[in-house]
mmCIF file of C-alpha atoms in Angstrom:
data_model
loop_
_atom_site.group_PDB
_atom_site.id
_atom_site.type_symbol
_atom_site.label_atom_id
_atom_site.label_comp_id
_atom_site.label_asym_id
_atom_site.label_seq_id
_atom_site.Cartn_x
_atom_site.Cartn_y
_atom_site.Cartn_z
ATOM 1 C CA MET A 1 57.622 -76.284 -169.317
ATOM 2 C CA SER A 2 57.888 -76.946 -165.617
ATOM 3 C CA SER A 3 57.886 -80.482 -164.380
ATOM 4 C CA SER A 4 54.951 -79.769 -162.013
ATOM 5 C CA SER A 5 52.536 -77.019 -161.483
ATOM 6 C CA GLU A 6 49.910 -75.677 -159.042
ATOM 7 C CA SER A 7 48.154 -72.548 -158.185
ATOM 8 C CA ALA A 8 47.603 -70.193 -155.183
ATOM 9 C CA ASP A 9 45.866 -66.766 -154.765
ATOM 10 C CA VAL A 10 48.969 -65.385 -153.044
ATOM 11 C CA VAL A 11 52.527 -66.844 -152.929
ATOM 12 C CA ILE A 12 54.930 -65.375 -150.359
ATOM 13 C CA CYS A 13 58.538 -65.875 -151.132
ATOM 14 C CA GLY A 14 60.318 -65.981 -147.780
ATOM 15 C CA GLY A 15 58.674 -67.404 -144.540
ATOM 16 C CA ALA A 16 60.649 -65.447 -141.839
ATOM 17 C CA ALA A 17 58.900 -62.812 -139.570
ATOM 18 C CA ILE A 18 57.902 -60.500 -142.570
ATOM 19 C CA GLY A 19 56.564 -63.251 -144.762
ATOM 20 C CA SER A 20 54.870 -65.164 -142.029
ATOM 21 C CA SER A 21 53.256 -61.905 -140.741
ATOM 22 C CA VAL A 22 51.787 -61.219 -144.205
ATOM 23 C CA ALA A 23 50.575 -64.750 -144.370
ATOM 24 C CA TYR A 24 48.936 -64.568 -140.935
ATOM 25 C CA HIS A 25 47.196 -61.254 -141.585
ATOM 26 C CA LEU A 26 45.920 -62.492 -144.942
ATOM 27 C CA ALA A 27 44.553 -65.708 -143.585
ATOM 28 C CA ALA A 28 43.041 -64.041 -140.468
ATOM 29 C CA ASP A 29 41.080 -61.523 -142.628
ATOM 30 C CA PRO A 30 37.460 -62.641 -142.581
ATOM 31 C CA GLY A 31 36.887 -61.451 -146.143
ATOM 32 C CA PHE A 32 39.759 -63.576 -147.465
ATOM 33 C CA LYS A 33 38.846 -67.216 -148.689
ATOM 34 C CA GLY A 34 41.834 -67.836 -150.931
ATOM 35 C CA LYS A 35 44.911 -70.030 -150.758
ATOM 36 C CA VAL A 36 48.150 -68.697 -149.409
ATOM 37 C CA VAL A 37 51.472 -70.671 -150.108
ATOM 38 C CA VAL A 38 54.656 -69.540 -148.315
ATOM 39 C CA VAL A 39 57.913 -70.778 -149.998
ATOM 40 C CA GLU A 40 60.820 -70.990 -147.579
ATOM 41 C CA LYS A 41 64.349 -72.147 -148.643
ATOM 42 C CA ASP A 42 65.449 -73.088 -145.063
ATOM 43 C CA PRO A 43 62.682 -73.912 -142.482
ATOM 44 C CA THR A 44 65.292 -74.036 -139.739
ATOM 45 C CA TYR A 45 65.792 -70.198 -140.302
ATOM 46 C CA ARG A 46 69.324 -70.787 -139.167
ATOM 47 C CA LEU A 47 70.701 -67.928 -141.145
ATOM 48 C CA ALA A 48 67.655 -65.723 -141.220
ATOM 49 C CA ALA A 49 67.870 -62.036 -139.962
ATOM 50 C CA SER A 50 64.753 -62.838 -137.851
ATOM 51 C CA ALA A 51 66.561 -65.508 -135.880
ATOM 52 C CA LEU A 52 69.852 -63.767 -135.581
ATOM 53 C CA SER A 53 68.486 -60.320 -134.657
ATOM 54 C CA ALA A 54 68.979 -58.528 -131.340
ATOM 55 C CA ALA A 55 65.139 -58.567 -131.288
ATOM 56 C CA SER A 56 64.190 -55.115 -130.034
ATOM 57 C CA ILE A 57 61.457 -52.514 -130.777
ATOM 58 C CA ARG A 58 61.653 -48.699 -130.616
ATOM 59 C CA GLN A 59 59.721 -45.542 -131.568
ATOM 60 C CA GLN A 60 62.849 -43.497 -131.628
ATOM 61 C CA TYR A 61 62.888 -42.862 -135.360
ATOM 62 C CA SER A 62 63.208 -39.567 -137.345
ATOM 63 C CA SER A 63 60.266 -40.291 -139.731
ATOM 64 C CA ALA A 64 56.612 -40.282 -138.742
ATOM 65 C CA VAL A 65 55.739 -43.492 -140.712
ATOM 66 C CA ASN A 66 58.449 -45.514 -138.791
ATOM 67 C CA ILE A 67 57.196 -44.184 -135.453
ATOM 68 C CA ARG A 68 53.520 -45.240 -136.358
ATOM 69 C CA ILE A 69 54.704 -48.629 -137.411
ATOM 70 C CA SER A 70 56.462 -49.211 -134.147
ATOM 71 C CA LEU A 71 53.535 -47.906 -132.084
ATOM 72 C CA PHE A 72 51.337 -50.476 -133.724
ATOM 73 C CA GLY A 73 54.155 -53.041 -133.246
ATOM 74 C CA ILE A 74 54.352 -52.614 -129.516
ATOM 75 C CA ASP A 75 50.601 -52.820 -129.177
ATOM 76 C CA PHE A 76 50.651 -56.002 -131.084
ATOM 77 C CA LEU A 77 53.268 -57.444 -128.931
ATOM 78 C CA ARG A 78 51.702 -56.447 -125.643
ATOM 79 C CA ASN A 79 48.450 -58.192 -126.905
ATOM 80 C CA LEU A 80 49.955 -61.231 -128.531
ATOM 81 C CA GLY A 81 47.426 -63.556 -127.069
ATOM 82 C CA THR A 82 44.565 -61.777 -128.822
ATOM 83 C CA HIS A 83 46.383 -62.088 -132.287
ATOM 84 C CA LEU A 84 48.429 -65.337 -132.265
ATOM 85 C CA ALA A 85 47.154 -67.773 -129.726
ATOM 86 C CA VAL A 86 46.545 -71.204 -131.089
ATOM 87 C CA ASP A 87 44.039 -73.558 -129.233
ATOM 88 C CA GLY A 88 43.945 -71.226 -126.294
ATOM 89 C CA GLU A 89 47.805 -71.110 -126.001
ATOM 90 C CA THR A 90 49.365 -67.712 -125.955
ATOM 91 C CA PRO A 91 52.977 -67.574 -127.364
ATOM 92 C CA VAL A 92 55.543 -66.424 -124.885
ATOM 93 C CA ILE A 93 58.080 -63.837 -126.291
ATOM 94 C CA ASP A 94 59.485 -62.389 -123.068
ATOM 95 C CA LEU A 95 58.722 -58.803 -123.942
ATOM 96 C CA HIS A 96 60.680 -56.551 -121.661
ATOM 97 C CA GLU A 97 60.137 -52.904 -122.009
ATOM 98 C CA GLY A 98 63.465 -51.628 -120.870
ATOM 99 C CA GLY A 99 63.550 -48.731 -123.184
ATOM 100 C CA TYR A 100 66.133 -47.270 -125.559
ATOM 101 C CA LEU A 101 68.594 -44.632 -124.501
ATOM 102 C CA TYR A 102 70.056 -42.486 -127.406
ATOM 103 C CA LEU A 103 72.919 -40.387 -126.263
ATOM 104 C CA GLY A 104 74.059 -37.019 -127.733
ATOM 105 C CA GLY A 105 76.932 -34.727 -127.470
ATOM 106 C CA ASP A 106 77.306 -31.222 -128.888
ATOM 107 C CA GLU A 107 76.802 -32.426 -132.434
ATOM 108 C CA GLY A 108 74.054 -34.864 -131.823
ATOM 109 C CA ALA A 109 71.996 -32.988 -129.270
ATOM 110 C CA PRO A 110 69.899 -30.863 -131.779
ATOM 111 C CA ILE A 111 69.169 -33.971 -133.771
ATOM 112 C CA LEU A 112 67.868 -35.901 -130.756
ATOM 113 C CA SER A 113 65.824 -32.871 -129.486
ATOM 114 C CA ALA A 114 64.108 -32.496 -132.989
ATOM 115 C CA ASN A 115 63.439 -36.278 -133.152
ATOM 116 C CA GLN A 116 62.055 -36.325 -129.694
ATOM 117 C CA ALA A 117 59.559 -33.542 -130.532
ATOM 118 C CA LEU A 118 58.356 -35.565 -133.507
ATOM 119 C CA GLN A 119 58.176 -38.803 -131.591
ATOM 120 C CA ALA A 120 56.165 -37.102 -128.759
ATOM 121 C CA ALA A 121 53.781 -35.549 -131.255
ATOM 122 C CA GLU A 122 53.053 -38.894 -132.726
ATOM 123 C CA GLY A 123 52.170 -40.326 -129.272
ATOM 124 C CA ALA A 124 55.299 -42.159 -128.368
ATOM 125 C CA ASP A 125 56.398 -42.082 -124.739
ATOM 126 C CA ILE A 126 59.922 -40.628 -125.337
ATOM 127 C CA ALA A 127 61.555 -38.241 -122.847
ATOM 128 C CA LEU A 128 64.442 -35.753 -123.500
ATOM 129 C CA TYR A 129 66.810 -35.783 -120.573
ATOM 130 C CA ALA A 130 69.700 -33.322 -119.967
ATOM 131 C CA ALA A 131 73.057 -34.643 -118.867
ATOM 132 C CA ASP A 132 72.413 -34.042 -115.132
ATOM 133 C CA MET A 133 69.182 -35.981 -115.321
ATOM 134 C CA LEU A 134 71.058 -38.832 -117.135
ATOM 135 C CA ARG A 135 73.503 -38.858 -114.394
ATOM 136 C CA SER A 136 70.803 -39.054 -111.726
ATOM 137 C CA LYS A 137 68.852 -41.820 -113.413
ATOM 138 C CA PHE A 138 71.738 -43.988 -114.569
ATOM 139 C CA GLY A 139 74.458 -43.675 -111.923
ATOM 140 C CA TRP A 140 76.750 -46.039 -113.882
ATOM 141 C CA LEU A 141 76.845 -43.877 -116.949
ATOM 142 C CA ASN A 142 79.799 -41.540 -117.845
ATOM 143 C CA THR A 143 78.079 -38.280 -118.881
ATOM 144 C CA SER A 144 81.252 -36.131 -119.067
ATOM 145 C CA ASP A 145 80.921 -35.456 -122.743
ATOM 146 C CA LEU A 146 77.142 -35.686 -123.016
ATOM 147 C CA VAL A 147 74.572 -32.914 -123.647
ATOM 148 C CA CYS A 148 71.409 -34.943 -123.518
ATOM 149 C CA GLY A 149 69.772 -38.228 -124.184
ATOM 150 C CA THR A 150 66.293 -39.475 -125.345
ATOM 151 C CA TYR A 151 64.831 -42.289 -123.347
ATOM 152 C CA GLY A 152 61.849 -44.606 -124.063
ATOM 153 C CA VAL A 153 59.872 -44.434 -120.858
ATOM 154 C CA SER A 154 57.501 -47.102 -122.206
ATOM 155 C CA GLY A 155 56.869 -48.982 -125.369
ATOM 156 C CA GLU A 156 60.468 -49.730 -126.143
ATOM 157 C CA GLY A 157 62.581 -52.726 -125.313
ATOM 158 C CA TRP A 158 63.394 -56.249 -126.488
ATOM 159 C CA PHE A 159 61.848 -59.688 -126.791
ATOM 160 C CA ASP A 160 62.451 -63.252 -128.113
ATOM 161 C CA GLY A 161 62.485 -62.774 -131.905
ATOM 162 C CA TRP A 162 62.723 -66.551 -132.518
ATOM 163 C CA ALA A 163 59.578 -67.020 -130.550
ATOM 164 C CA LEU A 164 57.790 -64.254 -132.493
ATOM 165 C CA LEU A 165 58.682 -65.783 -135.857
ATOM 166 C CA GLN A 166 57.497 -69.155 -134.710
ATOM 167 C CA ALA A 167 54.235 -67.702 -133.382
ATOM 168 C CA PHE A 168 53.520 -66.035 -136.658
ATOM 169 C CA ARG A 169 54.200 -69.263 -138.452
ATOM 170 C CA ARG A 170 52.212 -71.447 -136.137
ATOM 171 C CA LYS A 171 49.196 -69.127 -136.259
ATOM 172 C CA ALA A 172 49.278 -68.896 -140.052
ATOM 173 C CA ARG A 173 49.366 -72.634 -140.345
ATOM 174 C CA SER A 174 46.616 -72.972 -138.101
ATOM 175 C CA LEU A 175 44.520 -70.771 -140.379
ATOM 176 C CA GLY A 176 45.293 -72.840 -143.480
ATOM 177 C CA VAL A 177 48.306 -71.312 -144.820
ATOM 178 C CA GLU A 178 50.606 -73.814 -146.641
ATOM 179 C CA TYR A 179 54.381 -73.710 -146.042
ATOM 180 C CA ARG A 180 56.517 -75.208 -148.746
ATOM 181 C CA GLN A 181 60.255 -75.906 -148.430
ATOM 182 C CA GLY A 182 61.862 -74.763 -151.640
ATOM 183 C CA GLU A 183 64.062 -71.998 -153.295
ATOM 184 C CA VAL A 184 62.349 -69.406 -155.714
ATOM 185 C CA ALA A 185 64.438 -69.069 -158.857
ATOM 186 C CA GLY A 186 62.361 -66.322 -160.332
ATOM 187 C CA TYR A 187 58.925 -64.959 -161.380
ATOM 188 C CA SER A 188 57.000 -65.567 -164.598
ATOM 189 C CA VAL A 189 55.721 -62.167 -166.049
ATOM 190 C CA GLU A 190 53.112 -61.682 -168.656
ATOM 191 C CA GLY A 191 51.532 -58.498 -169.724
ATOM 192 C CA GLY A 192 53.089 -56.525 -166.775
ATOM 193 C CA ARG A 193 51.854 -58.917 -164.096
ATOM 194 C CA VAL A 194 53.472 -61.880 -162.345
ATOM 195 C CA THR A 195 51.661 -65.036 -163.363
ATOM 196 C CA GLY A 196 53.841 -67.567 -161.465
ATOM 197 C CA VAL A 197 56.643 -68.432 -159.252
ATOM 198 C CA GLU A 198 59.356 -70.767 -160.658
ATOM 199 C CA LEU A 199 61.162 -72.906 -158.103
ATOM 200 C CA THR A 200 64.706 -74.276 -158.483
ATOM 201 C CA ASP A 201 63.403 -77.849 -158.482
ATOM 202 C CA GLY A 202 61.510 -77.065 -161.792
ATOM 203 C CA SER A 203 57.977 -76.795 -160.183
ATOM 204 C CA ARG A 204 55.867 -73.817 -160.747
ATOM 205 C CA ILE A 205 53.110 -72.150 -158.575
ATOM 206 C CA ALA A 206 50.679 -70.044 -160.631
ATOM 207 C CA CYS A 207 49.474 -67.075 -158.532
ATOM 208 C CA GLY A 208 47.229 -63.974 -158.478
ATOM 209 C CA ALA A 209 49.765 -62.046 -156.498
ATOM 210 C CA VAL A 210 53.128 -62.545 -155.048
ATOM 211 C CA VAL A 211 55.029 -61.144 -152.028
ATOM 212 C CA ASN A 212 58.851 -60.715 -152.073
ATOM 213 C CA ALA A 213 59.880 -61.113 -148.482
ATOM 214 C CA SER A 214 63.255 -62.765 -149.370
ATOM 215 C CA GLY A 215 65.437 -60.692 -147.101
ATOM 216 C CA THR A 216 69.074 -60.149 -148.537
ATOM 217 C CA HIS A 217 68.024 -62.100 -151.628
ATOM 218 C CA GLY A 218 65.025 -59.780 -152.332
ATOM 219 C CA ALA A 219 67.079 -57.666 -155.099
ATOM 220 C CA ARG A 220 67.917 -60.736 -157.169
ATOM 221 C CA LEU A 221 64.332 -62.080 -157.024
ATOM 222 C CA ALA A 222 62.866 -58.744 -157.975
ATOM 223 C CA ALA A 223 65.083 -58.408 -160.821
ATOM 224 C CA THR A 224 63.687 -61.421 -162.547
ATOM 225 C CA ALA A 225 60.532 -59.389 -162.873
ATOM 226 C CA GLY A 226 62.345 -56.437 -164.290
ATOM 227 C CA VAL A 227 62.234 -54.573 -160.956
ATOM 228 C CA VAL A 228 65.294 -52.945 -159.516
ATOM 229 C CA ILE A 229 65.685 -52.325 -155.843
ATOM 230 C CA PRO A 230 68.998 -50.958 -154.199
ATOM 231 C CA VAL A 231 69.196 -53.804 -151.584
ATOM 232 C CA LYS A 232 72.357 -55.586 -150.745
ATOM 233 C CA SER A 233 73.435 -58.006 -147.988
ATOM 234 C CA MET A 234 75.594 -56.359 -145.269
ATOM 235 C CA LYS A 235 77.266 -58.278 -142.289
ATOM 236 C CA ARG A 236 76.494 -57.460 -138.799
ATOM 237 C CA TYR A 237 77.940 -58.911 -135.593
ATOM 238 C CA VAL A 238 76.476 -59.408 -132.152
ATOM 239 C CA PHE A 239 78.824 -59.887 -129.280
ATOM 240 C CA SER A 240 77.856 -61.113 -125.715
ATOM 241 C CA PHE A 241 79.848 -60.463 -122.527
ATOM 242 C CA THR A 242 79.417 -60.660 -118.785
ATOM 243 C CA CYS A 243 80.118 -57.855 -116.354
ATOM 244 C CA LYS A 244 80.293 -58.202 -112.483
ATOM 245 C CA GLY A 245 80.006 -54.450 -111.871
ATOM 246 C CA GLU A 246 76.622 -52.917 -111.101
ATOM 247 C CA VAL A 247 74.841 -51.696 -114.236
ATOM 248 C CA ASP A 248 71.321 -51.865 -112.931
ATOM 249 C CA ASN A 249 68.310 -51.059 -115.059
ATOM 250 C CA CYS A 250 70.224 -50.695 -118.215
ATOM 251 C CA PRO A 251 68.197 -49.783 -121.236
ATOM 252 C CA LEU A 252 69.213 -50.523 -124.847
ATOM 253 C CA LEU A 253 71.834 -47.937 -125.016
ATOM 254 C CA ILE A 254 73.157 -46.219 -128.159
ATOM 255 C CA ASP A 255 76.412 -44.298 -127.599
ATOM 256 C CA THR A 256 77.403 -41.276 -129.432
ATOM 257 C CA THR A 257 79.795 -43.411 -131.461
ATOM 258 C CA GLY A 258 76.933 -45.694 -132.556
ATOM 259 C CA VAL A 259 78.006 -48.580 -130.392
ATOM 260 C CA TRP A 260 75.115 -50.194 -128.646
ATOM 261 C CA CYS A 261 74.425 -52.718 -125.822
ATOM 262 C CA ARG A 262 71.574 -54.054 -123.777
ATOM 263 C CA PRO A 263 71.122 -56.683 -120.960
ATOM 264 C CA GLU A 264 70.436 -60.174 -121.936
ATOM 265 C CA GLY A 265 68.845 -62.265 -119.138
ATOM 266 C CA LYS A 266 69.278 -62.022 -115.461
ATOM 267 C CA ARG A 267 72.379 -61.693 -113.373
ATOM 268 C CA GLY A 268 74.032 -65.056 -112.583
ATOM 269 C CA GLY A 269 77.082 -66.374 -110.943
ATOM 270 C CA GLU A 270 79.490 -64.796 -113.538
ATOM 271 C CA GLY A 271 77.622 -61.481 -113.458
ATOM 272 C CA GLN A 272 75.116 -59.684 -115.755
ATOM 273 C CA LEU A 273 75.066 -60.900 -119.367
ATOM 274 C CA PHE A 274 75.040 -58.219 -122.056
ATOM 275 C CA ILE A 275 74.996 -58.177 -125.843
ATOM 276 C CA GLY A 276 76.266 -55.318 -127.968
ATOM 277 C CA SER A 277 77.870 -54.271 -131.272
ATOM 278 C CA SER A 278 78.002 -51.338 -133.671
ATOM 279 C CA SER A 279 77.445 -50.457 -137.349
ATOM 280 C CA PRO A 280 80.379 -49.209 -139.405
ATOM 281 C CA ALA A 281 81.064 -45.576 -138.586
ATOM 282 C CA ASN A 282 81.275 -44.655 -142.335
ATOM 283 C CA GLU A 283 79.338 -45.834 -145.256
ATOM 284 C CA ALA A 284 82.583 -46.699 -147.093
ATOM 285 C CA ASP A 285 83.412 -49.126 -144.259
ATOM 286 C CA GLN A 286 80.335 -51.268 -144.862
ATOM 287 C CA GLU A 287 81.097 -54.787 -145.705
ATOM 288 C CA TRP A 288 78.883 -55.806 -148.576
ATOM 289 C CA ILE A 289 78.532 -59.542 -149.070
ATOM 290 C CA GLU A 290 77.252 -61.676 -151.918
ATOM 291 C CA SER A 291 75.678 -64.358 -149.748
ATOM 292 C CA ASP A 292 74.605 -64.548 -146.163
ATOM 293 C CA PRO A 293 77.402 -64.982 -143.670
ATOM 294 C CA GLY A 294 77.877 -68.059 -141.440
ATOM 295 C CA VAL A 295 76.702 -67.666 -138.005
ATOM 296 C CA GLU A 296 80.301 -68.250 -136.649
ATOM 297 C CA ASP A 297 81.911 -66.006 -139.144
ATOM 298 C CA VAL A 298 82.827 -63.297 -136.543
ATOM 299 C CA ASP A 299 85.711 -60.700 -136.572
ATOM 300 C CA TRP A 300 86.481 -60.441 -132.970
ATOM 301 C CA SER A 301 89.010 -57.601 -133.764
ATOM 302 C CA PHE A 302 85.876 -55.435 -134.432
ATOM 303 C CA PHE A 303 84.902 -55.960 -130.774
ATOM 304 C CA GLU A 304 88.314 -55.399 -129.350
ATOM 305 C CA GLU A 305 89.146 -52.259 -131.422
ATOM 306 C CA THR A 306 85.758 -50.640 -131.817
ATOM 307 C CA VAL A 307 83.004 -51.905 -129.598
ATOM 308 C CA TRP A 308 84.603 -52.558 -126.224
ATOM 309 C CA PRO A 309 86.681 -49.305 -126.073
ATOM 310 C CA ALA A 310 83.520 -47.202 -126.623
ATOM 311 C CA LEU A 311 81.354 -49.259 -124.128
ATOM 312 C CA ALA A 312 84.202 -49.002 -121.452
ATOM 313 C CA HIS A 313 84.337 -45.259 -121.972
ATOM 314 C CA ARG A 314 80.603 -44.828 -121.490
ATOM 315 C CA ILE A 315 80.055 -47.341 -118.858
ATOM 316 C CA PRO A 316 83.236 -47.722 -116.594
ATOM 317 C CA ALA A 317 82.105 -51.069 -115.209
ATOM 318 C CA PHE A 318 82.642 -52.534 -118.715
ATOM 319 C CA GLU A 319 86.361 -51.951 -118.402
ATOM 320 C CA GLN A 320 86.415 -55.401 -116.924
ATOM 321 C CA ILE A 321 84.280 -57.917 -118.739
ATOM 322 C CA ARG A 322 84.383 -61.514 -119.836
ATOM 323 C CA PRO A 323 83.575 -61.931 -123.512
ATOM 324 C CA GLY A 324 81.151 -64.750 -124.407
ATOM 325 C CA ARG A 325 79.800 -66.130 -127.619
ATOM 326 C CA ALA A 326 79.123 -63.996 -130.770
ATOM 327 C CA TRP A 327 77.441 -64.483 -134.141
ATOM 328 C CA ALA A 328 77.069 -62.933 -137.489
ATOM 329 C CA GLY A 329 74.036 -62.187 -139.442
ATOM 330 C CA PRO A 330 72.780 -60.380 -142.549
ATOM 331 C CA TYR A 331 71.118 -56.927 -142.933
ATOM 332 C CA ASP A 332 69.146 -56.368 -146.053
ATOM 333 C CA MET A 333 70.242 -52.878 -146.430
ATOM 334 C CA ASN A 334 68.519 -50.404 -148.679
ATOM 335 C CA GLY A 335 71.351 -48.286 -150.083
ATOM 336 C CA LEU A 336 69.075 -45.340 -150.900
ATOM 337 C CA ASP A 337 67.860 -44.313 -147.505
ATOM 338 C CA HIS A 338 68.078 -47.230 -144.978
ATOM 339 C CA ASN A 339 64.299 -47.607 -144.880
ATOM 340 C CA ALA A 340 62.099 -50.472 -146.012
ATOM 341 C CA ILE A 341 60.667 -50.781 -149.555
ATOM 342 C CA ILE A 342 57.057 -51.845 -149.025
ATOM 343 C CA GLY A 343 54.039 -52.237 -151.379
ATOM 344 C CA PRO A 344 53.344 -52.882 -155.020
ATOM 345 C CA ALA A 345 56.207 -52.643 -157.479
ATOM 346 C CA VAL A 346 56.131 -49.867 -160.088
ATOM 347 C CA GLY A 347 55.147 -51.404 -163.389
ATOM 348 C CA VAL A 348 54.331 -54.723 -161.780
ATOM 349 C CA PRO A 349 51.274 -54.132 -159.637
ATOM 350 C CA ASN A 350 50.700 -57.516 -158.345
ATOM 351 C CA LEU A 351 54.289 -58.005 -157.111
ATOM 352 C CA TYR A 352 54.440 -56.684 -153.487
ATOM 353 C CA LEU A 353 57.850 -55.785 -152.123
ATOM 354 C CA ALA A 354 58.847 -56.161 -148.484
ATOM 355 C CA ASN A 355 62.563 -55.673 -148.854
ATOM 356 C CA GLY A 356 65.562 -53.505 -147.487
ATOM 357 C CA PHE A 357 64.549 -53.333 -143.882
ATOM 358 C CA SER A 358 68.068 -52.377 -142.885
ATOM 359 C CA GLY A 359 67.859 -54.042 -139.504
ATOM 360 C CA HIS A 360 64.211 -53.048 -138.654
ATOM 361 C CA GLY A 361 62.292 -55.911 -140.019
ATOM 362 C CA LEU A 362 61.536 -58.016 -136.975
ATOM 363 C CA GLN A 363 60.036 -55.005 -135.025
ATOM 364 C CA GLN A 364 58.097 -53.788 -138.099
ATOM 365 C CA SER A 365 56.714 -57.238 -139.083
ATOM 366 C CA PRO A 366 53.407 -56.890 -137.315
ATOM 367 C CA ALA A 367 52.471 -53.500 -139.022
ATOM 368 C CA VAL A 368 54.013 -54.418 -142.381
ATOM 369 C CA GLY A 369 52.251 -57.725 -142.534
ATOM 370 C CA ARG A 370 48.841 -56.097 -141.861
ATOM 371 C CA GLY A 371 49.539 -53.274 -144.296
ATOM 372 C CA LEU A 372 50.514 -55.605 -147.149
ATOM 373 C CA ALA A 373 47.589 -57.911 -146.489
ATOM 374 C CA GLU A 374 45.215 -54.912 -146.633
ATOM 375 C CA HIS A 375 46.742 -53.783 -149.958
ATOM 376 C CA ILE A 376 46.573 -57.153 -151.492
ATOM 377 C CA LEU A 377 42.949 -57.565 -150.465
ATOM 378 C CA HIS A 378 41.668 -54.039 -151.102
ATOM 379 C CA GLY A 379 44.051 -52.293 -153.418
ATOM 380 C CA SER A 380 45.084 -49.811 -150.713
ATOM 381 C CA TYR A 381 46.140 -49.397 -147.049
ATOM 382 C CA ARG A 382 43.119 -49.197 -144.770
ATOM 383 C CA THR A 383 44.521 -48.585 -141.304
ATOM 384 C CA LEU A 384 48.071 -47.253 -141.542
ATOM 385 C CA ASP A 385 49.326 -45.668 -144.772
ATOM 386 C CA LEU A 386 52.690 -47.047 -145.720
ATOM 387 C CA ALA A 387 52.915 -45.142 -149.085
ATOM 388 C CA ASP A 388 55.819 -43.182 -147.836
ATOM 389 C CA LEU A 389 57.900 -46.461 -147.861
ATOM 390 C CA GLY A 390 56.655 -47.288 -151.346
ATOM 391 C CA HIS A 391 58.683 -48.301 -154.410
ATOM 392 C CA GLU A 392 57.852 -44.940 -156.158
ATOM 393 C CA ARG A 393 60.477 -43.213 -154.122
ATOM 394 C CA ILE A 394 63.120 -45.631 -155.247
ATOM 395 C CA VAL A 395 62.284 -45.235 -158.869
ATOM 396 C CA GLU A 396 62.314 -41.309 -158.525
ATOM 397 C CA GLY A 397 65.504 -41.432 -156.462
ATOM 398 C CA ARG A 398 63.597 -39.599 -153.714
ATOM 399 C CA PRO A 399 65.066 -40.847 -150.390
ATOM 400 C CA LEU A 400 63.209 -40.897 -147.080
ATOM 401 C CA LYS A 401 66.281 -40.453 -144.919
ATOM 402 C CA GLU A 402 66.274 -42.096 -141.472
ATOM 403 C CA ALA A 403 68.679 -40.516 -139.060
ATOM 404 C CA ASN A 404 68.297 -43.166 -136.249
ATOM 405 C CA ILE A 405 70.151 -46.230 -137.686
ATOM 406 C CA ILE A 406 71.747 -48.784 -135.562
#
């Protein structure tokens, strides 16, 4: 028997961008009059992916559902005051639509071309440029081994992820959502439904529905309800550096090697500041970890041996840079297909999953929060169908492969 007990209509496990977006969208729905409790282990969010993310948004995906999610996301960010203002104060997230630039050589060009056709058909403002056009638009770019690139003319860029997280949280609280510091130990299940959430301090919150938005800890938590999801924690680094050479109007660039970079702030006395990194080139090289890494747990040899050489080849001005600070953070990686697992769990219909975002969580938080709120309230998606990302495909071993992973 728990030492204390209370109840809520919806309990959300995890209060970062995804969890707080679900909470906001629930509380903002005029038809919802219930109680929402968000349980967050660390209200400083110091190790949360939302706080450590490179905080960017793109429509350059290879699956239609991801493109649609991001089209909603950029519209939401552009109109943040309409959604998240509190007492007439609009959050400032410094949205900069600098675009993404994916580069392709002989092998990657057909994939980029096919993806761009799908993206344009879905209404995304993505252009396909041949190498000579890339050379004309981005004079600092080495195009000697490129065939083409796809560029987000509008609707893609980066923003202050911490500010977006706090804006969701502040708005949700203003609408009556209760935030509770605590760690969820597991779920109580009776008759195929979650009846409550057990916390490590011995307290219990009875609930009508529960949302698992626990990031890299989501698989462990789902397992307490008998639900298996292939989500593991994987370490990622972000490195900063300054460059005195001219690299004007640089988008978020993804090299053929998978190495990426983007500007961060304005040019100062030491030059333009950039951030960049890379995913492991091979699945076998992924560093799976049991717990979230410390922010300072950085392997600088990865920058020296992998990231910097690729960037210096692609942007010759980067041959001479000054390294700055760096940090490590977690990806909640879905090992089946690198796409999020969203919606009711198979066999436990009032357990809603929001896991395995594989680096896309912050940019997908507006649409995912809205979609899950709709499903909780109405039993189905009302505006954007997220069923392609449902738990059914995990159970059936039916991957929805995403080609554009960073």
